[in-house]
XYZ file of C-alpha atoms in Angstrom:
138
model
C -0.131 -0.271 -0.006
C 1.396 3.387 -1.163
C 4.032 2.190 -3.709
C 4.622 1.845 -6.704
C 6.496 -0.900 -7.699
C 8.248 -1.294 -10.967
C 7.528 -4.252 -13.281
C 10.692 -5.805 -13.465
C 10.999 -6.539 -10.181
C 8.786 -8.911 -10.580
C 10.123 -10.636 -13.772
C 11.191 -13.790 -11.291
C 7.213 -14.251 -10.667
C 5.379 -16.445 -12.604
C 2.064 -15.444 -14.182
C 0.093 -17.047 -10.922
C 1.867 -15.148 -8.451
C 2.217 -12.110 -10.183
C -1.586 -12.138 -9.885
C -1.526 -12.952 -6.291
C 0.187 -9.186 -5.650
C -1.525 -6.772 -5.886
C -0.459 -2.688 -5.663
C -2.988 -0.720 -3.519
C -2.361 3.191 -4.254
C -1.672 5.486 -0.871
C -4.003 5.829 1.993
C -4.023 7.957 5.427
C -6.256 5.424 5.856
C -5.161 1.681 6.371
C -8.159 0.164 8.647
C -9.401 -1.341 5.930
C -6.465 -3.072 5.448
C -6.284 -4.276 8.598
C -9.281 -5.500 9.323
C -9.270 -7.875 6.066
C -6.094 -9.373 7.063
C -5.661 -12.125 8.866
C -2.646 -11.487 11.098
C -0.452 -8.244 11.280
C 3.225 -8.408 11.296
C 5.421 -6.014 13.658
C 9.287 -6.527 12.768
C 11.945 -4.622 15.056
C 15.045 -3.851 13.717
C 17.795 -6.671 15.001
C 19.922 -4.650 17.327
C 21.534 -5.837 20.471
C 20.487 -3.654 23.275
C 17.944 -1.923 21.182
C 15.002 0.193 23.171
C 12.686 1.079 20.708
C 9.627 -0.635 20.192
C 8.017 -0.005 16.251
C 5.943 2.519 15.009
C 3.564 0.807 13.577
C 2.883 -1.364 16.483
C 0.344 1.713 17.889
C -1.795 1.212 14.958
C -1.773 -2.384 15.361
C -2.838 -3.066 19.351
C -6.114 -1.086 19.031
C -7.016 -3.528 15.732
C -8.443 -6.482 16.598
C -6.715 -8.798 14.656
C -3.448 -11.402 16.163
C 0.184 -9.437 15.756
C 2.941 -12.057 14.423
C 6.007 -9.884 16.586
C 9.118 -10.235 14.394
C 11.498 -9.565 17.228
C 15.060 -10.174 19.463
C 15.606 -11.513 22.124
C 15.716 -8.948 24.858
C 14.026 -6.038 22.917
C 11.244 -3.920 24.512
C 9.309 -5.836 22.970
C 9.340 -9.739 23.884
C 9.633 -7.644 26.937
C 6.140 -5.677 26.755
C 4.460 -8.487 24.908
C 5.501 -11.540 26.515
C 2.051 -12.474 28.571
C -0.420 -11.626 25.909
C -1.415 -14.320 23.961
C -3.218 -12.321 21.022
C 0.392 -11.168 20.075
C 3.121 -13.815 18.918
C 6.443 -13.274 19.731
C 9.065 -14.838 17.332
C 12.630 -14.041 16.243
C 14.392 -13.138 13.343
C 14.621 -16.054 11.766
C 11.706 -18.054 8.298
C 11.294 -20.998 10.518
C 9.696 -19.139 13.541
C 8.144 -16.859 11.515
C 6.473 -19.619 9.460
C 5.393 -21.336 12.571
C 4.016 -18.135 13.958
C 2.288 -17.372 10.676
C 0.768 -20.764 10.938
C -0.445 -20.624 14.292
C -2.370 -17.156 13.806
C -5.098 -18.983 11.345
C -4.661 -21.628 13.881
C -6.075 -18.995 16.369
C -7.537 -16.867 14.674
C -11.063 -17.154 15.368
C -10.563 -18.279 19.460
C -9.133 -15.151 20.413
C -10.189 -13.063 22.991
C -8.223 -8.981 22.004
C -9.436 -7.640 25.806
C -5.923 -9.433 26.680
C -4.009 -6.654 25.793
C -6.276 -3.791 27.239
C -3.554 -3.162 29.927
C -0.688 -2.190 27.304
C -3.136 -0.017 25.560
C -3.622 1.960 28.258
C -0.033 2.963 28.243
C -0.042 3.876 24.520
C -2.599 6.507 25.553
C -1.585 10.005 25.686
C -3.345 11.004 28.530
C -1.073 8.254 29.796
C 1.320 8.846 28.445
C 1.604 12.682 29.995
C 0.153 11.144 33.261
C 3.320 9.176 33.974
C 5.585 12.469 32.137
C 4.239 14.956 34.568
C 4.443 12.752 37.649
C 7.705 12.219 36.968
C 8.660 16.244 36.593
C 6.713 16.935 39.686
C 8.642 14.289 41.955
């Protein structure tokens, strides 16, 4: 969504494979695409001592879809989402990613997305402002 991909990028693909790829124009609202997905994939950088969450996770967390969090072993994502069943975690390994995708397909109709409510509350602007004000007023 949002990028035009030159035809020569698909030169190694069969016609059948090309027909499975859909390029969509830019849109500011990605929600309809998120809602059609079985799972949303959040990819973190593979850096030692990483301190960042990906920017997509704040959008994904409120969408009622399984999230596959591809992340490092000691990342903020791994620690923050470790006990949330609707967020599947895997490393930067093709077999782990494939296993998470398979698990997402198996779980898609049985997920309770309320397991994220606490984390969603952490990302709310009023919560962030409250915590900043509390640390300033110490």
